[in-house]
Coordinates of C-alpha atoms and ligand atoms in Angstrom, one line a residue:
M1 CA 74.2 91.7 72.7
T2 CA 75.1 90.9 75.9
I3 CA 77.7 92.8 78.2
A4 CA 79.9 90.4 80.2
I5 CA 81.1 91.7 83.4
I6 CA 84.2 90.2 85.1
G7 CA 84.0 90.7 89.0
A8 CA 80.9 90.2 91.5
G9 CA 82.1 92.8 94.2
I10 CA 80.5 96.3 94.7
A11 CA 82.1 97.9 91.6
G12 CA 81.1 95.0 89.3
A13 CA 77.7 94.7 90.9
A14 CA 76.8 98.7 90.7
C15 CA 77.9 98.8 87.2
A16 CA 75.3 95.3 86.4
A17 CA 72.7 97.1 88.1
A18 CA 73.1 100.5 86.0
L19 CA 73.3 98.8 82.8
T20 CA 70.2 96.3 83.7
Q21 CA 68.5 99.5 84.5
Q22 CA 69.1 100.8 81.5
G23 CA 67.8 97.5 79.4
H24 CA 70.6 96.2 78.8
D25 CA 71.6 92.5 79.0
V26 CA 74.2 91.4 81.4
V27 CA 76.1 88.3 82.9
V28 CA 78.4 88.7 85.7
F29 CA 81.1 86.2 86.3
D30 CA 83.2 86.0 89.4
K31 CA 85.6 83.2 90.6
G32 CA 84.2 83.3 94.2
R33 CA 81.5 81.0 95.8
S34 CA 79.3 84.3 95.9
A35 CA 79.1 87.8 95.1
G36 CA 80.7 90.5 97.6
G37 CA 84.5 90.1 97.0
R38 CA 86.5 92.2 99.3
M39 CA 83.6 93.3 101.1
S40 CA 82.4 89.3 101.9
S41 CA 82.3 88.2 105.7
K42 CA 83.3 84.9 106.3
R43 CA 80.3 82.7 107.3
T44 CA 81.6 80.2 110.6
E45 CA 79.5 77.9 112.9
Q46 CA 79.5 80.8 115.4
G47 CA 78.3 83.4 112.9
Y48 CA 79.6 85.9 110.5
L49 CA 83.1 87.6 110.9
D50 CA 84.3 90.5 108.8
L51 CA 87.6 89.9 107.6
G52 CA 87.8 92.3 104.7
A53 CA 86.0 95.6 104.4
Q54 CA 85.2 96.7 107.9
Y55 CA 82.5 99.4 107.6
F56 CA 81.8 102.0 104.9
T57 CA 81.0 105.6 104.8
A58 CA 79.2 108.2 102.3
R59 CA 80.9 111.4 101.3
S60 CA 79.0 112.1 98.0
D61 CA 75.5 112.6 97.5
A62 CA 74.7 109.7 94.9
F63 CA 76.1 106.7 97.4
R64 CA 74.4 108.5 100.3
A65 CA 71.2 108.0 98.3
Q66 CA 72.1 104.5 97.9
C67 CA 72.6 104.3 101.6
D68 CA 69.5 105.5 102.6
K69 CA 67.5 103.1 100.2
W70 CA 69.7 100.2 101.7
L71 CA 68.8 101.3 105.0
Q72 CA 65.0 101.4 104.3
T73 CA 65.1 97.7 103.2
D74 CA 67.4 96.6 106.2
T75 CA 70.6 95.8 103.5
I76 CA 72.9 97.6 105.7
S77 CA 72.6 99.1 109.3
R78 CA 74.6 101.7 111.0
W79 CA 77.5 101.1 113.4
N80 CA 78.2 103.2 116.1
G81 CA 81.3 101.4 117.5
R82 CA 83.1 102.9 120.5
L83 CA 86.4 104.1 118.6
A84 CA 89.8 104.7 119.9
V85 CA 93.2 105.5 118.7
F86 CA 96.3 103.8 119.5
D87 CA 99.5 106.0 118.9
G88 CA 103.0 106.4 120.5
G89 CA 102.3 103.7 123.1
N90 CA 98.9 105.6 124.3
L91 CA 95.2 104.2 123.9
M92 CA 92.6 107.0 123.6
P93 CA 89.0 107.4 122.5
S94 CA 88.4 108.9 119.6
P95 CA 86.6 112.2 118.6
D96 CA 85.5 110.8 115.1
N97 CA 82.0 110.5 114.6
T98 CA 81.7 110.0 111.0
E99 CA 78.6 107.6 110.0
R100 CA 79.7 104.3 109.2
Y101 CA 77.5 101.4 107.6
I102 CA 77.9 97.8 107.6
G103 CA 76.1 95.0 105.6
Q104 CA 73.3 93.1 106.9
P105 CA 73.5 90.4 108.2
A106 CA 77.0 90.4 106.4
M107 CA 79.0 92.8 105.0
Q108 CA 78.4 91.9 101.3
A109 CA 74.6 92.1 101.5
P110 CA 74.6 95.5 99.4
V111 CA 76.3 93.6 96.4
V112 CA 74.0 90.6 96.6
Q113 CA 71.2 93.2 96.8
L114 CA 72.5 95.0 93.3
L115 CA 72.7 91.8 91.7
N116 CA 69.2 90.3 92.8
N117 CA 67.4 89.1 89.5
I118 CA 71.1 89.6 87.4
H119 CA 72.7 86.7 85.5
L120 CA 75.5 85.6 87.9
Q121 CA 78.2 82.7 87.5
C122 CA 80.0 82.5 90.6
N123 CA 82.8 79.6 90.6
C124 CA 83.9 80.8 87.7
Q125 CA 87.3 82.0 86.9
I126 CA 88.2 83.9 83.8
D127 CA 91.3 82.5 82.8
Q128 CA 91.4 83.6 79.3
L129 CA 90.0 86.5 76.9
Q130 CA 89.9 86.9 73.0
F131 CA 89.1 89.9 71.2
D132 CA 88.7 89.7 67.2
G133 CA 88.2 93.7 66.9
K134 CA 84.4 93.5 67.4
Y135 CA 83.5 91.1 70.1
W136 CA 85.2 89.6 73.5
Q137 CA 85.7 85.5 73.8
L138 CA 85.8 84.3 77.3
F139 CA 87.2 81.2 78.6
S140 CA 87.4 79.1 81.9
K141 CA 89.4 76.3 82.1
G142 CA 89.4 76.0 78.0
I143 CA 85.7 76.3 78.1
A144 CA 84.2 79.0 76.1
L145 CA 81.6 81.1 77.8
G146 CA 80.2 83.2 74.6
S147 CA 80.6 86.2 72.6
F148 CA 80.0 89.6 74.0
S149 CA 79.8 93.0 72.4
Q150 CA 81.5 94.6 75.5
L151 CA 83.5 93.3 78.5
V152 CA 84.0 95.3 81.9
L153 CA 86.6 94.4 84.3
A154 CA 85.9 95.0 87.7
I155 CA 88.5 93.2 89.1
P156 CA 91.7 94.2 91.3
Q157 CA 94.4 95.7 89.2
Q158 CA 96.9 93.2 89.2
Q159 CA 94.4 90.6 88.3
A160 CA 93.7 92.6 85.1
Q161 CA 96.9 93.2 83.8
Q162 CA 97.1 89.6 83.8
L163 CA 93.9 89.1 81.9
L164 CA 94.4 91.7 79.4
Q165 CA 98.0 90.7 78.5
P166 CA 96.7 89.9 74.6
V167 CA 95.4 93.1 74.0
L168 CA 98.0 95.4 76.4
T169 CA 100.1 96.7 73.3
Q170 CA 96.8 98.1 71.6
S171 CA 96.4 100.8 74.1
A172 CA 98.7 103.3 75.3
R173 CA 96.3 104.1 78.2
L174 CA 96.3 100.5 79.4
T175 CA 100.3 100.4 79.6
T176 CA 100.4 103.4 81.7
L177 CA 97.6 102.2 84.2
F178 CA 99.6 99.0 85.1
A179 CA 102.8 100.7 85.6
A180 CA 102.6 101.5 89.0
T181 CA 100.8 99.4 91.6
A182 CA 97.5 100.1 92.7
L183 CA 96.6 97.8 95.3
L184 CA 98.8 96.9 98.7
P185 CA 98.5 93.5 100.5
C186 CA 96.7 93.0 104.0
W187 CA 97.2 90.1 106.4
A188 CA 93.9 89.6 108.7
V189 CA 93.9 87.8 111.7
N190 CA 90.7 87.1 114.0
I191 CA 91.4 86.2 117.4
Q192 CA 88.7 84.6 119.5
L193 CA 89.1 85.6 123.5
E194 CA 87.7 84.0 126.4
Q195 CA 86.2 87.2 127.9
P196 CA 86.0 91.2 126.7
F197 CA 89.3 93.1 127.4
L198 CA 88.9 96.4 126.0
P199 CA 86.1 99.3 127.0
Y200 CA 86.3 99.9 122.8
D201 CA 84.8 98.2 119.6
A202 CA 87.5 99.5 117.3
I203 CA 90.9 100.9 117.4
F204 CA 92.7 102.9 114.5
V205 CA 96.3 102.1 115.2
K206 CA 99.4 104.4 114.2
N207 CA 102.8 103.8 113.7
H208 CA 102.7 100.1 114.7
P209 CA 102.9 96.8 112.4
L210 CA 98.9 97.1 113.1
S211 CA 96.4 99.5 111.4
W212 CA 93.0 98.4 112.8
L213 CA 91.6 96.3 115.5
A214 CA 87.6 95.6 115.6
R215 CA 85.5 93.7 118.2
Q216 CA 83.1 91.7 115.8
A217 CA 80.3 91.8 118.6
S218 CA 79.9 95.4 118.3
K219 CA 78.4 94.7 114.6
P220 CA 74.7 94.1 114.5
G221 CA 74.6 90.5 112.8
R222 CA 78.1 89.5 113.5
C223 CA 79.4 86.5 115.7
S224 CA 78.3 87.5 119.4
A225 CA 81.4 85.4 120.9
E226 CA 84.6 87.6 122.0
H227 CA 86.4 87.8 118.3
W228 CA 88.3 90.5 117.7
L229 CA 89.5 91.4 114.2
L230 CA 93.6 92.7 113.2
H231 CA 94.7 94.2 110.1
F232 CA 98.6 94.5 109.5
S233 CA 99.5 97.7 108.0
P234 CA 100.7 97.6 104.3
A235 CA 104.2 97.7 105.0
F236 CA 104.2 94.8 107.7
S237 CA 101.9 93.0 105.4
A238 CA 104.1 93.4 102.4
Q239 CA 107.2 92.2 104.5
H240 CA 105.7 89.0 105.5
L241 CA 103.4 88.2 102.7
E242 CA 104.9 84.5 102.1
A243 CA 105.0 84.0 105.7
S244 CA 102.8 81.2 107.5
T245 CA 99.7 81.9 109.2
E246 CA 101.5 80.3 112.3
V247 CA 104.1 83.0 112.4
I248 CA 101.2 85.6 111.7
A249 CA 98.8 84.6 114.2
E250 CA 101.9 84.8 116.7
Q251 CA 102.6 88.1 115.7
A252 CA 99.1 89.1 115.9
V253 CA 98.8 87.6 119.5
I254 CA 102.0 89.6 120.2
A255 CA 100.6 92.8 118.8
L256 CA 97.5 92.7 120.7
Q257 CA 99.4 92.4 123.8
Q258 CA 101.2 95.4 123.1
I259 CA 98.4 97.5 122.2
S260 CA 96.1 96.4 125.3
G261 CA 99.0 96.0 127.8
Q262 CA 97.2 92.8 129.1
P263 CA 98.2 89.2 128.4
I264 CA 96.4 87.5 125.6
N265 CA 94.9 84.3 125.9
A266 CA 93.7 83.3 122.1
V267 CA 91.0 80.6 122.0
T268 CA 91.3 80.5 118.3
T269 CA 93.2 82.5 115.3
L270 CA 92.2 82.4 111.9
C271 CA 94.5 84.2 109.4
H272 CA 93.4 85.6 105.7
R273 CA 95.9 86.9 103.6
W274 CA 94.6 89.6 101.2
R275 CA 97.1 90.1 98.3
Y276 CA 95.2 93.0 96.9
A277 CA 93.6 95.1 99.6
Q278 CA 93.5 98.7 99.9
Q279 CA 94.7 101.6 97.6
A280 CA 98.4 102.8 97.2
A281 CA 98.0 106.5 98.7
E282 CA 99.9 107.9 95.5
F283 CA 98.2 106.0 92.8
P284 CA 96.2 108.3 90.5
V285 CA 92.5 108.5 90.4
A286 CA 90.9 108.0 87.5
G287 CA 87.1 107.3 87.9
A288 CA 86.4 104.3 85.5
I289 CA 88.4 103.7 82.3
Y290 CA 86.4 102.9 78.8
L291 CA 87.9 102.1 75.7
P292 CA 85.5 102.3 72.6
A293 CA 87.9 100.8 70.2
L294 CA 88.6 97.7 72.4
A295 CA 85.0 97.6 73.8
L296 CA 86.3 97.5 77.0
G297 CA 85.9 98.9 80.3
L298 CA 87.6 99.1 83.7
A299 CA 86.1 100.0 87.2
G300 CA 87.0 99.5 90.7
D301 CA 88.4 100.8 94.0
W302 CA 91.8 101.0 92.5
L303 CA 90.9 103.2 89.9
N304 CA 89.0 105.6 92.0
G305 CA 90.7 106.0 95.4
G306 CA 89.9 102.9 97.3
R307 CA 87.1 102.5 99.5
V308 CA 83.9 101.0 98.8
E309 CA 82.1 103.8 98.3
N310 CA 84.6 104.7 95.4
A311 CA 84.2 101.2 93.9
W312 CA 80.4 101.7 93.7
L313 CA 81.1 105.3 92.2
S314 CA 83.5 103.8 89.8
G315 CA 80.9 101.0 88.4
V316 CA 78.3 103.4 88.2
Q317 CA 80.6 106.0 86.0
L318 CA 81.5 103.0 83.9
A319 CA 78.0 102.2 83.1
E320 CA 77.0 105.6 82.0
E321 CA 80.2 105.9 79.9
L322 CA 79.2 102.5 78.0
T323 CA 75.6 103.7 77.4
L324 CA 76.6 107.5 76.3
Ligands
FAD1 C1 91.4 93.8 104.3 C2 90.8 94.9 103.8 C3 89.9 96.1 104.7 C4 88.9 96.9 104.1 N1 88.6 97.9 104.7 C5 87.7 98.8 104.4 C6 86.9 99.5 105.2 O1 86.7 99.5 106.1 N2 86.2 100.6 104.1 C7 86.1 100.6 102.9 O2 85.0 101.3 102.3 N3 86.8 99.7 102.0 C8 87.7 98.8 102.6 N4 88.2 98.2 102.2 C9 88.0 98.1 100.5 C10 87.1 97.5 100.1 O3 86.9 96.3 100.3 C11 87.2 97.6 98.4 O4 87.4 98.9 98.3 C12 85.7 97.2 97.6 O5 85.1 96.0 98.2 C13 86.5 96.8 96.5 O6 85.5 96.6 95.4 P1 85.8 96.1 93.9 O7 84.2 95.4 93.5 O8 86.4 97.0 93.2 O9 86.6 94.9 93.8 P2 86.4 93.4 94.8 O10 85.6 93.5 96.0 O11 88.2 92.9 94.8 O12 85.6 92.6 93.7 C14 86.5 91.8 92.5 C15 86.1 90.4 92.2 O13 86.3 90.0 91.3 C16 86.5 88.5 91.3 N5 87.6 88.1 90.3 C17 88.9 88.5 90.2 N6 89.6 88.1 89.2 C18 88.5 87.1 88.8 C19 88.6 86.4 87.7 N7 89.8 86.2 86.7 N8 87.6 85.8 87.2 C20 86.2 85.7 87.6 N9 86.2 86.7 88.9 C21 87.5 87.3 89.4 C22 87.0 88.5 92.9 O14 86.4 87.0 93.2 C23 86.1 89.5 93.2 O15 84.8 88.9 93.4 C24 89.0 97.1 102.7 C25 89.5 95.7 101.8 C26 90.4 95.1 102.7 C27 90.9 93.7 101.6

């Protein structure tokens, strides 16, 4: 019988691809317009802008092998940005020469590749689940989507917790999993400038309301005009979570001026609030979770230390546990 996967981010896609390869029948649901989740670049008239994941690295042998395959098919490319660090008011070049990858032509390309030939239903927000002891029923806006022998949730922690309310009391493991917050928020702001303004492509920012800056045009496939992406720190983002986009855009221009030491003339600004962005450092790593009594699996970056690579590993691990 069919396995349902909720979430077409890299974790859900990795899980779906591994299960399909083993001969299982899989259907993936996502509330978004297309697959990618937090790896989705925004399509604009000027080209793609990366507002979420900025790049990914490969530290494990398994993910390195996967990245090699994607490199061979031009699904991803290396990104050799000129990196800097801003700390204590000083801007200096970064000695970090880690190999970094980006999707081509947009960040979500690896997710789309993994889901090639897999039944994917987008624009479909699952808002209700029912478990009868053997099968899962999924619903979207009151419409039943079918009966499934196993259910995989590959969505952020806080969204998984909401969906799993009907079965939370049936598993102590689930209760403890949701006791602490795994994912912290991030305000992202893209600022278009009239002309190049710094001799760097990206800046790791420390001890400041911002945490990261990147020049979109330094990435192959992205918008070629002078667009800079800013990420605010988790602390700033949490404190200003409900602020208006006007206030956040204003703060972004001020912060960019501070870091560059130059007046900024923003041509356009675009703000995006990620409520669930990156892993809280202290959240415990579990890899993936499979609860056979509930025919339920959970995967995602939040269970495995954050980041694209760990989300992929979590999805692959869950597929292995489901089929043991
Ligand atoms: C601002 C930001 C910067 C980042 N920078 C980096 C970086 O530089 N390097 C790096 O490695 N990682 C980075 N990350 C983290 C990286 O993006 C994530 O670790 C990874 O993409 C998570 O993948 P996932 O599949 O676990 O979850 P997601 O990508 O969040 O996928 C979950 C999917 O589930 C869908 N969904 C949720 N609820 C439902 C529902 N009820 N019904 C149907 N669908 C649903 C969502 O639409 C989404 O597509 C960043 C993230 C953010 C937000």
